[in-house]
Amino acid sequence: MSRTVFYAGSFDPVTFGHLDLIERAARLFDRVIVGVGVHHGKKPLFSDDERVSILQDEIARLASPAGISVATFDNLVVDAARSHGAAAILRGIRDGTDFNYEMQMTGMNAALAPGLDTIFLPASGAHRHIAATFVRQIAQMGGDVTAFVPPAVAERLKAKLASSASP
């Protein structure tokens, strides 16, 4: 039986913290499905296709990318996880605030999909402070985000913001 985990997020943009969790999950599971959430009510900086492409590029650069794939989903996380044959949902935890929120979500998911476990991985110390929301804000204000995202992602952010600022 294959051990598959589903790691859902917006990945707008993918950060060193996201990649660290993906890489660590790949050591624990046979398959890691990185689910890029498509929320029709939200307006991400990067399109769905761009986020998938960026993730695929960055995953290919990992030390052991085998068993890791990227998919989009626009339904409930539990339904997306089940459709990919996942036994568990992966959630990253940075601090107590994340933990409290994630515990509530875990309870709701357990009610919706009994038998689908949630696995919490604490953020590595070097990445605990990174949040994609802050990365976007820093980039939008012209700040240097290279400490938070891979070089290619920083370049894509810079290009995206430059193109959206053009008339």
Short mmCIF file of C-alpha atoms in Angstrom, two decimals:
data_model
loop_
_atom_site.label_atom_id
_atom_site.label_comp_id
_atom_site.label_asym_id
_atom_site.label_seq_id
_atom_site.Cartn_x
_atom_site.Cartn_y
_atom_site.Cartn_z
CA MET A 1 0.00 0.00 0.00
CA SER A 2 1.39 3.37 -1.02
CA ARG A 3 1.62 6.01 1.67
CA THR A 4 0.36 9.25 0.09
CA VAL A 5 0.00 12.65 1.72
CA PHE A 6 -1.79 15.71 0.32
CA TYR A 7 -0.23 19.10 1.08
CA ALA A 8 -2.67 21.88 0.19
CA GLY A 9 -2.01 25.60 -0.02
CA SER A 10 -2.15 28.65 -2.20
CA PHE A 11 1.63 28.76 -2.71
CA ASP A 12 1.40 32.41 -3.78
CA PRO A 13 4.40 32.41 -3.90
CA VAL A 14 6.11 29.18 -2.88
CA THR A 15 8.59 29.90 -0.08
CA PHE A 16 11.57 28.17 1.47
CA GLY A 17 9.19 27.08 4.26
CA HIS A 18 6.86 25.35 1.79
CA LEU A 19 9.76 23.62 0.05
CA ASP A 20 11.21 22.48 3.37
CA LEU A 21 7.89 20.85 4.32
CA ILE A 22 7.58 19.21 0.90
CA GLU A 23 11.09 17.80 1.11
CA ARG A 24 10.61 16.53 4.66
CA ALA A 25 7.25 14.97 3.76
CA ALA A 26 8.91 13.17 0.83
CA ARG A 27 11.17 11.41 3.34
CA LEU A 28 8.13 10.23 5.34
CA PHE A 29 5.71 9.30 2.54
CA ASP A 30 5.97 7.40 -0.73
CA ARG A 31 4.01 10.10 -2.57
CA VAL A 32 3.50 13.78 -1.84
CA ILE A 33 0.77 15.54 -3.78
CA VAL A 34 1.16 19.31 -3.56
CA GLY A 35 -2.33 20.70 -4.04
CA VAL A 36 -2.55 24.24 -5.37
CA GLY A 37 -5.87 25.62 -4.20
CA VAL A 38 -7.96 27.42 -6.79
CA HIS A 39 -10.37 29.73 -5.00
CA HIS A 40 -12.65 31.60 -7.35
CA GLY A 41 -13.36 34.27 -4.75
CA LYS A 42 -9.67 35.11 -4.22
CA LYS A 43 -7.32 36.96 -6.53
CA PRO A 44 -3.83 35.52 -6.12
CA LEU A 45 -0.80 37.39 -7.41
CA PHE A 46 0.18 34.42 -9.62
CA SER A 47 -2.34 32.55 -11.76
CA ASP A 48 -3.09 28.90 -11.07
CA ASP A 49 -0.91 27.81 -13.99
CA GLU A 50 1.94 30.06 -12.87
CA ARG A 51 1.85 28.68 -9.33
CA VAL A 52 1.88 25.11 -10.63
CA SER A 53 4.78 25.90 -12.98
CA ILE A 54 6.80 27.62 -10.26
CA LEU A 55 6.23 24.72 -7.87
CA GLN A 56 7.19 22.14 -10.49
CA ASP A 57 10.39 24.06 -11.26
CA GLU A 58 11.33 24.35 -7.58
CA ILE A 59 10.46 20.73 -6.77
CA ALA A 60 12.70 19.60 -9.65
CA ARG A 61 15.58 21.39 -7.87
CA LEU A 62 15.08 19.47 -4.61
CA ALA A 63 17.62 16.81 -3.65
CA SER A 64 15.05 14.00 -4.05
CA PRO A 65 12.07 15.10 -6.16
CA ALA A 66 10.88 11.55 -6.88
CA GLY A 67 7.37 10.86 -5.64
CA ILE A 68 6.39 14.54 -5.50
CA SER A 69 3.76 15.89 -7.87
CA VAL A 70 1.66 19.03 -8.18
CA ALA A 71 -2.07 19.25 -8.86
CA THR A 72 -4.71 21.96 -8.66
CA PHE A 73 -7.99 21.59 -6.83
CA ASP A 74 -11.10 23.73 -6.46
CA ASN A 75 -13.11 21.63 -4.05
CA LEU A 76 -12.82 20.68 -0.40
CA VAL A 77 -9.31 19.65 0.67
CA VAL A 78 -10.63 16.34 1.99
CA ASP A 79 -12.26 15.57 -1.37
CA ALA A 80 -9.11 16.52 -3.27
CA ALA A 81 -6.97 14.41 -0.93
CA ARG A 82 -9.23 11.40 -1.34
CA SER A 83 -9.32 11.80 -5.13
CA HIS A 84 -5.52 11.46 -5.11
CA GLY A 85 -5.59 8.41 -2.85
CA ALA A 86 -4.07 10.23 0.11
CA ALA A 87 -4.15 8.65 3.55
CA ALA A 88 -3.36 11.98 5.19
CA ILE A 89 -3.34 15.74 4.81
CA LEU A 90 -0.10 17.54 5.65
CA ARG A 91 -0.21 20.85 7.50
CA GLY A 92 2.73 23.01 8.50
CA ILE A 93 2.75 24.66 11.91
CA ARG A 94 4.79 27.81 12.59
CA ASP A 95 3.47 28.78 16.00
CA GLY A 96 0.65 28.43 18.52
CA THR A 97 -1.70 30.55 16.45
CA ASP A 98 -1.25 28.21 13.49
CA PHE A 99 -1.76 25.22 15.79
CA ASN A 100 -5.08 26.50 17.15
CA TYR A 101 -6.40 27.27 13.66
CA GLU A 102 -5.16 23.97 12.25
CA MET A 103 -6.73 22.00 15.11
CA GLN A 104 -10.12 23.54 14.29
CA MET A 105 -9.67 22.71 10.60
CA THR A 106 -8.58 19.18 11.50
CA GLY A 107 -11.78 18.68 13.49
CA MET A 108 -13.91 19.85 10.60
CA ASN A 109 -11.99 17.69 8.12
CA ALA A 110 -12.32 14.66 10.40
CA ALA A 111 -16.08 15.15 10.51
CA LEU A 112 -16.20 15.42 6.71
CA ALA A 113 -13.79 12.57 6.00
CA PRO A 114 -13.42 10.09 8.85
CA GLY A 115 -10.30 8.02 8.37
CA LEU A 116 -8.36 10.74 6.58
CA ASP A 117 -5.68 11.78 9.04
CA THR A 118 -3.99 15.14 9.40
CA ILE A 119 -0.24 15.21 9.95
CA PHE A 120 1.34 18.31 11.47
CA LEU A 121 4.97 19.11 10.74
CA PRO A 122 6.49 21.98 12.66
CA ALA A 123 8.30 24.54 10.54
CA SER A 124 12.06 24.29 10.69
CA GLY A 125 13.62 26.98 12.85
CA ALA A 126 15.24 28.66 9.86
CA HIS A 127 11.86 29.03 8.13
CA ARG A 128 9.42 29.50 11.02
CA HIS A 129 8.99 33.22 10.40
CA ILE A 130 8.23 32.97 6.66
CA ALA A 131 4.68 33.59 5.48
CA ALA A 132 3.78 33.96 1.80
CA THR A 133 1.50 36.90 2.67
CA PHE A 134 4.45 38.80 4.13
CA VAL A 135 6.65 37.85 1.18
CA ARG A 136 4.07 39.32 -1.23
CA GLN A 137 3.78 42.48 0.83
CA ILE A 138 7.54 42.95 1.04
CA ALA A 139 7.91 42.37 -2.72
CA GLN A 140 5.03 44.75 -3.52
CA MET A 141 6.78 47.46 -1.51
CA GLY A 142 10.07 46.91 -3.35
CA GLY A 143 11.79 44.95 -0.58
CA ASP A 144 14.30 42.15 -0.96
CA VAL A 145 12.65 38.72 -0.57
CA THR A 146 15.69 36.57 -1.40
CA ALA A 147 15.95 35.36 2.22
CA PHE A 148 12.44 33.88 1.97
CA VAL A 149 12.11 32.42 -1.53
CA PRO A 150 14.41 30.71 -4.03
CA PRO A 151 16.18 33.00 -6.53
CA ALA A 152 13.95 32.01 -9.47
CA VAL A 153 10.83 32.77 -7.40
CA ALA A 154 12.24 36.16 -6.39
CA GLU A 155 12.82 36.92 -10.08
CA ARG A 156 9.30 35.80 -11.01
CA LEU A 157 7.88 38.00 -8.24
CA LYS A 158 9.87 40.99 -9.45
CA ALA A 159 8.79 40.44 -13.07
CA LYS A 160 5.15 39.88 -12.11
CA LEU A 161 5.02 43.06 -10.05
CA ALA A 162 6.79 45.06 -12.76
CA SER A 163 4.31 43.84 -15.40
CA SER A 164 1.30 44.58 -13.23
CA ALA A 165 2.61 48.10 -12.53
CA SER A 166 2.86 48.85 -16.25
CA PRO A 167 -0.08 50.66 -17.83
#
